[in-house]
Tab-separated table of C-alpha atoms in Angstrom:
chain	number	residue	atom	x	y	z
E	1	MET	CA	212.564	128.485	94.672
E	2	ILE	CA	211.580	131.997	95.737
E	3	PHE	CA	207.957	133.071	95.450
E	4	GLY	CA	206.415	136.510	95.697
E	5	HIS	CA	202.672	137.036	95.560
E	6	THR	CA	200.262	134.257	96.395
E	7	ILE	CA	196.529	133.561	96.334
E	8	ASN	CA	195.348	131.254	99.094
E	9	GLY	CA	191.927	129.689	99.609
E	10	ARG	CA	191.069	127.788	102.787
E	11	TRP	CA	188.055	125.919	104.119
E	12	GLY	CA	187.432	123.437	106.885
E	13	PRO	CA	186.711	119.712	106.802
E	14	ARG	CA	184.437	118.817	103.902
E	15	ARG	CA	184.145	115.501	102.085
E	16	GLU	CA	183.826	115.869	98.326
E	17	LYS	CA	182.564	113.249	95.944
E	18	LEU	CA	185.205	112.566	93.346
E	19	GLU	CA	182.870	113.607	90.533
E	20	ASP	CA	181.950	116.886	92.230
E	21	ALA	CA	185.599	117.693	92.910
E	22	ALA	CA	186.492	117.039	89.265
E	23	ASP	CA	183.716	119.318	88.012
E	24	LYS	CA	184.801	122.128	90.337
E	25	MET	CA	188.423	121.848	89.288
E	26	LEU	CA	187.448	121.986	85.612
E	27	ARG	CA	185.334	125.092	86.273
E	28	LEU	CA	188.131	126.733	88.265
E	29	PHE	CA	190.841	126.346	85.636
E	30	ALA	CA	188.449	127.387	82.855
E	31	ALA	CA	187.437	130.519	84.771
E	32	TRP	CA	191.010	131.464	85.653
E	33	ALA	CA	191.956	131.168	81.977
E	34	GLU	CA	189.495	133.955	81.168
E	35	ILE	CA	191.215	136.366	83.560
E	36	ALA	CA	194.786	136.467	82.234
E	37	PRO	CA	196.918	134.504	79.749
E	38	GLU	CA	199.283	133.513	82.556
E	39	LEU	CA	196.378	131.805	84.335
E	40	SER	CA	195.769	129.552	81.327
E	41	GLY	CA	197.660	126.686	79.744
E	42	PHE	CA	198.152	124.849	83.031
E	43	LEU	CA	199.891	121.483	83.042
E	44	LEU	CA	198.333	119.244	85.683
E	45	GLY	CA	199.671	116.460	87.846
E	46	PRO	CA	203.024	114.637	87.720
E	47	GLN	CA	202.374	113.796	84.069
E	48	GLN	CA	201.853	117.518	83.281
E	49	VAL	CA	198.636	116.903	81.367
E	50	PRO	CA	197.644	120.046	79.409
E	51	PHE	CA	194.368	121.448	80.692
E	52	ALA	CA	193.334	122.194	77.106
E	53	LYS	CA	193.324	118.438	76.398
E	54	LEU	CA	191.701	117.425	79.671
E	55	ASP	CA	188.117	116.178	79.849
E	56	ARG	CA	186.080	115.120	82.856
E	57	ARG	CA	187.408	111.571	82.721
E	58	GLY	CA	190.962	112.877	82.677
E	59	MET	CA	190.358	115.110	85.705
E	60	LEU	CA	188.772	112.200	87.560
E	61	ASP	CA	191.879	110.132	86.857
E	62	LEU	CA	194.214	112.890	88.067
E	63	LEU	CA	192.321	113.345	91.321
E	64	GLN	CA	192.077	109.607	91.857
E	65	ALA	CA	195.846	109.331	91.377
E	66	GLY	CA	196.289	112.128	93.896
E	67	GLN	CA	194.261	110.428	96.614
E	68	ARG	CA	196.113	110.505	99.911
E	69	ARG	CA	197.472	107.135	100.979
E	70	ALA	CA	198.927	105.617	104.132
E	71	GLU	CA	202.707	105.728	104.354
E	72	ASP	CA	203.045	102.187	105.680
E	73	ASP	CA	201.016	100.089	103.251
E	74	GLY	CA	199.752	102.548	100.629
E	75	ARG	CA	196.082	101.976	101.409
E	76	PRO	CA	193.726	104.816	100.344
E	77	LEU	CA	192.748	107.345	103.026
E	78	PRO	CA	189.375	108.678	101.842
E	79	ARG	CA	189.064	111.137	104.731
E	80	SER	CA	192.331	112.804	103.717
E	81	GLY	CA	190.994	113.779	100.298
E	82	TYR	CA	192.921	114.413	97.103
E	83	GLY	CA	195.997	116.388	96.141
E	84	LEU	CA	196.564	118.096	92.797
E	85	THR	CA	199.398	120.276	91.521
E	86	ALA	CA	199.777	122.290	88.342
E	87	TRP	CA	201.893	124.979	86.724
E	88	ASN	CA	201.303	127.215	83.762
E	89	GLY	CA	204.315	126.051	81.739
E	90	ARG	CA	205.762	129.539	81.397
E	91	ALA	CA	209.291	130.722	82.025
E	92	ASP	CA	210.124	132.944	84.988
E	93	PRO	CA	209.028	135.450	86.055
E	94	ASN	CA	205.630	134.578	84.532
E	95	SER	CA	205.573	131.111	86.042
E	96	VAL	CA	202.537	130.331	88.217
E	97	ALA	CA	202.164	127.162	90.301
E	98	MET	CA	199.075	125.667	91.930
E	99	HIS	CA	198.987	123.362	94.952
E	100	SER	CA	195.825	121.943	96.478
E	101	GLN	CA	194.264	119.537	98.920
E	102	ILE	CA	190.540	119.010	98.568
E	103	GLY	CA	187.918	116.627	99.906
E	104	CYS	CA	189.518	116.260	103.347
E	105	ASP	CA	187.084	115.899	106.247
E	106	ILE	CA	189.452	115.330	109.160
E	107	THR	CA	187.725	117.370	111.838
E	108	ASP	CA	190.770	118.401	113.867
E	109	LEU	CA	192.147	120.392	110.908
E	110	SER	CA	190.627	123.881	110.821
E	111	ALA	CA	191.980	124.498	107.312
E	112	ALA	CA	191.798	120.931	106.066
E	113	ASN	CA	191.334	121.975	102.454
E	114	TYR	CA	193.228	124.532	100.418
E	115	ILE	CA	194.010	125.769	96.934
E	116	ASP	CA	197.033	128.024	96.489
E	117	LEU	CA	198.416	129.913	93.518
E	118	TRP	CA	202.080	130.906	93.739
E	119	PHE	CA	203.596	133.705	91.660
E	120	ARG	CA	207.206	134.687	91.132
E	121	PRO	CA	208.619	137.880	92.684
E	122	PRO	CA	207.764	141.175	90.977
E	123	ALA	CA	209.765	142.030	87.873
E	124	ARG	CA	209.321	144.236	84.863
E	125	GLU	CA	208.139	141.251	82.802
E	126	ASN	CA	205.303	140.257	85.167
E	127	GLU	CA	204.161	143.594	86.579
E	128	HIS	CA	201.063	143.405	84.368
E	129	LEU	CA	200.100	140.160	86.118
E	130	LEU	CA	200.495	141.260	89.749
E	131	THR	CA	197.606	143.690	89.664
E	132	LEU	CA	194.194	144.132	91.234
E	133	PRO	CA	192.306	143.517	87.935
E	134	VAL	CA	193.902	140.047	87.833
E	135	PHE	CA	194.039	139.077	91.497
E	136	LYS	CA	190.573	140.229	92.539
E	137	PRO	CA	188.608	138.061	90.052
E	138	ALA	CA	191.007	135.166	90.675
E	139	VAL	CA	190.254	135.349	94.406
E	140	LEU	CA	186.495	135.667	93.911
E	141	THR	CA	186.425	132.808	91.394
E	142	LEU	CA	188.193	130.509	93.837
E	143	ALA	CA	185.904	131.594	96.678
E	144	GLU	CA	182.715	131.084	94.679
E	145	ILE	CA	183.485	127.728	93.089
E	146	TRP	CA	184.842	126.083	96.244
E	147	ASN	CA	182.749	127.979	98.804
E	148	THR	CA	185.855	128.880	100.780
E	149	THR	CA	185.832	130.119	104.338
E	150	TRP	CA	188.711	132.486	103.651
E	151	CYS	CA	190.777	133.663	100.707
E	152	GLU	CA	193.650	136.082	100.497
E	153	ALA	CA	195.963	137.622	97.954
E	154	ALA	CA	199.191	138.490	99.687
E	155	HIS	CA	202.924	138.929	99.363
E	156	PHE	CA	205.370	136.807	101.322
E	157	GLU	CA	208.286	138.804	102.661
E	158	ARG	CA	210.885	137.483	105.017
E	159	VAL	CA	211.989	139.966	107.636
E	160	ASP	CA	215.750	139.676	107.874
E	161	VAL	CA	216.110	141.873	110.945
E	162	ILE	CA	214.617	139.136	113.132
E	163	LYS	CA	217.242	136.578	114.028
E	164	PRO	CA	216.166	132.947	113.522
E	165	ILE	CA	215.709	130.795	116.600
E	166	PRO	CA	217.812	127.602	116.549
E	167	GLY	CA	215.686	124.524	115.989
E	168	ARG	CA	212.647	126.492	114.817
E	169	ARG	CA	211.426	127.781	111.499
E	170	SER	CA	212.505	131.292	110.641
E	171	PRO	CA	209.621	133.783	110.939
E	172	SER	CA	207.934	134.977	107.787
E	173	TYR	CA	205.178	137.484	107.292
E	174	LEU	CA	202.158	137.845	105.066
E	175	GLY	CA	201.413	141.291	103.755
E	176	GLY	CA	197.661	141.325	103.263
E	177	TRP	CA	196.301	142.879	100.082
E	178	ILE	CA	192.923	141.315	99.276
E	179	THR	CA	191.010	139.332	101.890
E	180	TYR	CA	187.749	137.460	101.388
E	181	ILE	CA	185.693	136.086	104.279
E	182	GLY	CA	182.970	133.589	103.355
E	183	PRO	CA	179.320	133.810	104.424
E	184	LEU	CA	179.903	131.603	107.462
E	185	PHE	CA	181.865	134.331	109.245
E	186	ALA	CA	181.207	137.476	107.211
E	187	SER	CA	178.326	138.565	109.437
E	188	LEU	CA	180.691	138.523	112.439
E	189	ILE	CA	183.201	140.881	110.833
E	190	LYS	CA	183.181	144.633	111.297
E	191	PRO	CA	185.253	145.968	108.400
E	192	PRO	CA	187.901	148.573	109.234
E	193	ALA	CA	186.774	152.120	108.622
E	194	THR	CA	189.857	152.832	106.514
E	195	GLY	CA	189.511	149.753	104.333
E	196	ILE	CA	187.761	149.329	101.002
E	197	THR	CA	184.952	146.852	101.615
E	198	GLN	CA	182.766	145.113	99.054
E	199	HIS	CA	179.977	142.556	99.397
E	200	PRO	CA	180.081	140.117	96.473
E	201	PRO	CA	177.046	137.918	95.761
E	202	GLY	CA	176.616	135.000	98.107
E	203	GLY	CA	176.975	136.737	101.442
E	204	GLY	CA	180.744	136.996	101.771
E	205	ILE	CA	182.789	140.117	102.367
E	206	LEU	CA	185.808	141.343	100.421
């Protein structure tokens, strides 16, 4: 499947109580639904549970089912956190998918936790969705609720002029559009003079 624009949120090792993680996920999907119709109506988990019918108990069950487990004997791996996927149930090119790993506190992973939104390539039917008025609040909502270290809205574009190296992944490039740096590192950043810089509440930089 080919994707176009993406919203990525990253943060380092951080254990999350199951209840806290469930509450944050409920807040995130509810807030995204207020931004654009295509960011509502998500179907969550392998069972594709409609968010509209999901309560706190249901979210707890989904996250519990998504707990990472050992490959050999299936035992739970609490330090590895929980995985959750979702999609908005819409036909292309208005399809949006979400992938996440949360609650991981393995210290040798600098971006142990993530939440990603994946959008289809630009087309006439979804040009209203791939806009700053949609992507900016979606990025800031993700950053605020999950206290991310870094968020970005970008466009994946493979550069065909570079020949792939045998035995290695072909190179791909991120075209930055919106970048958010959380309070932990924002004070260390000197924004580019030619960029548009904003300081949302909480101490981050956009």
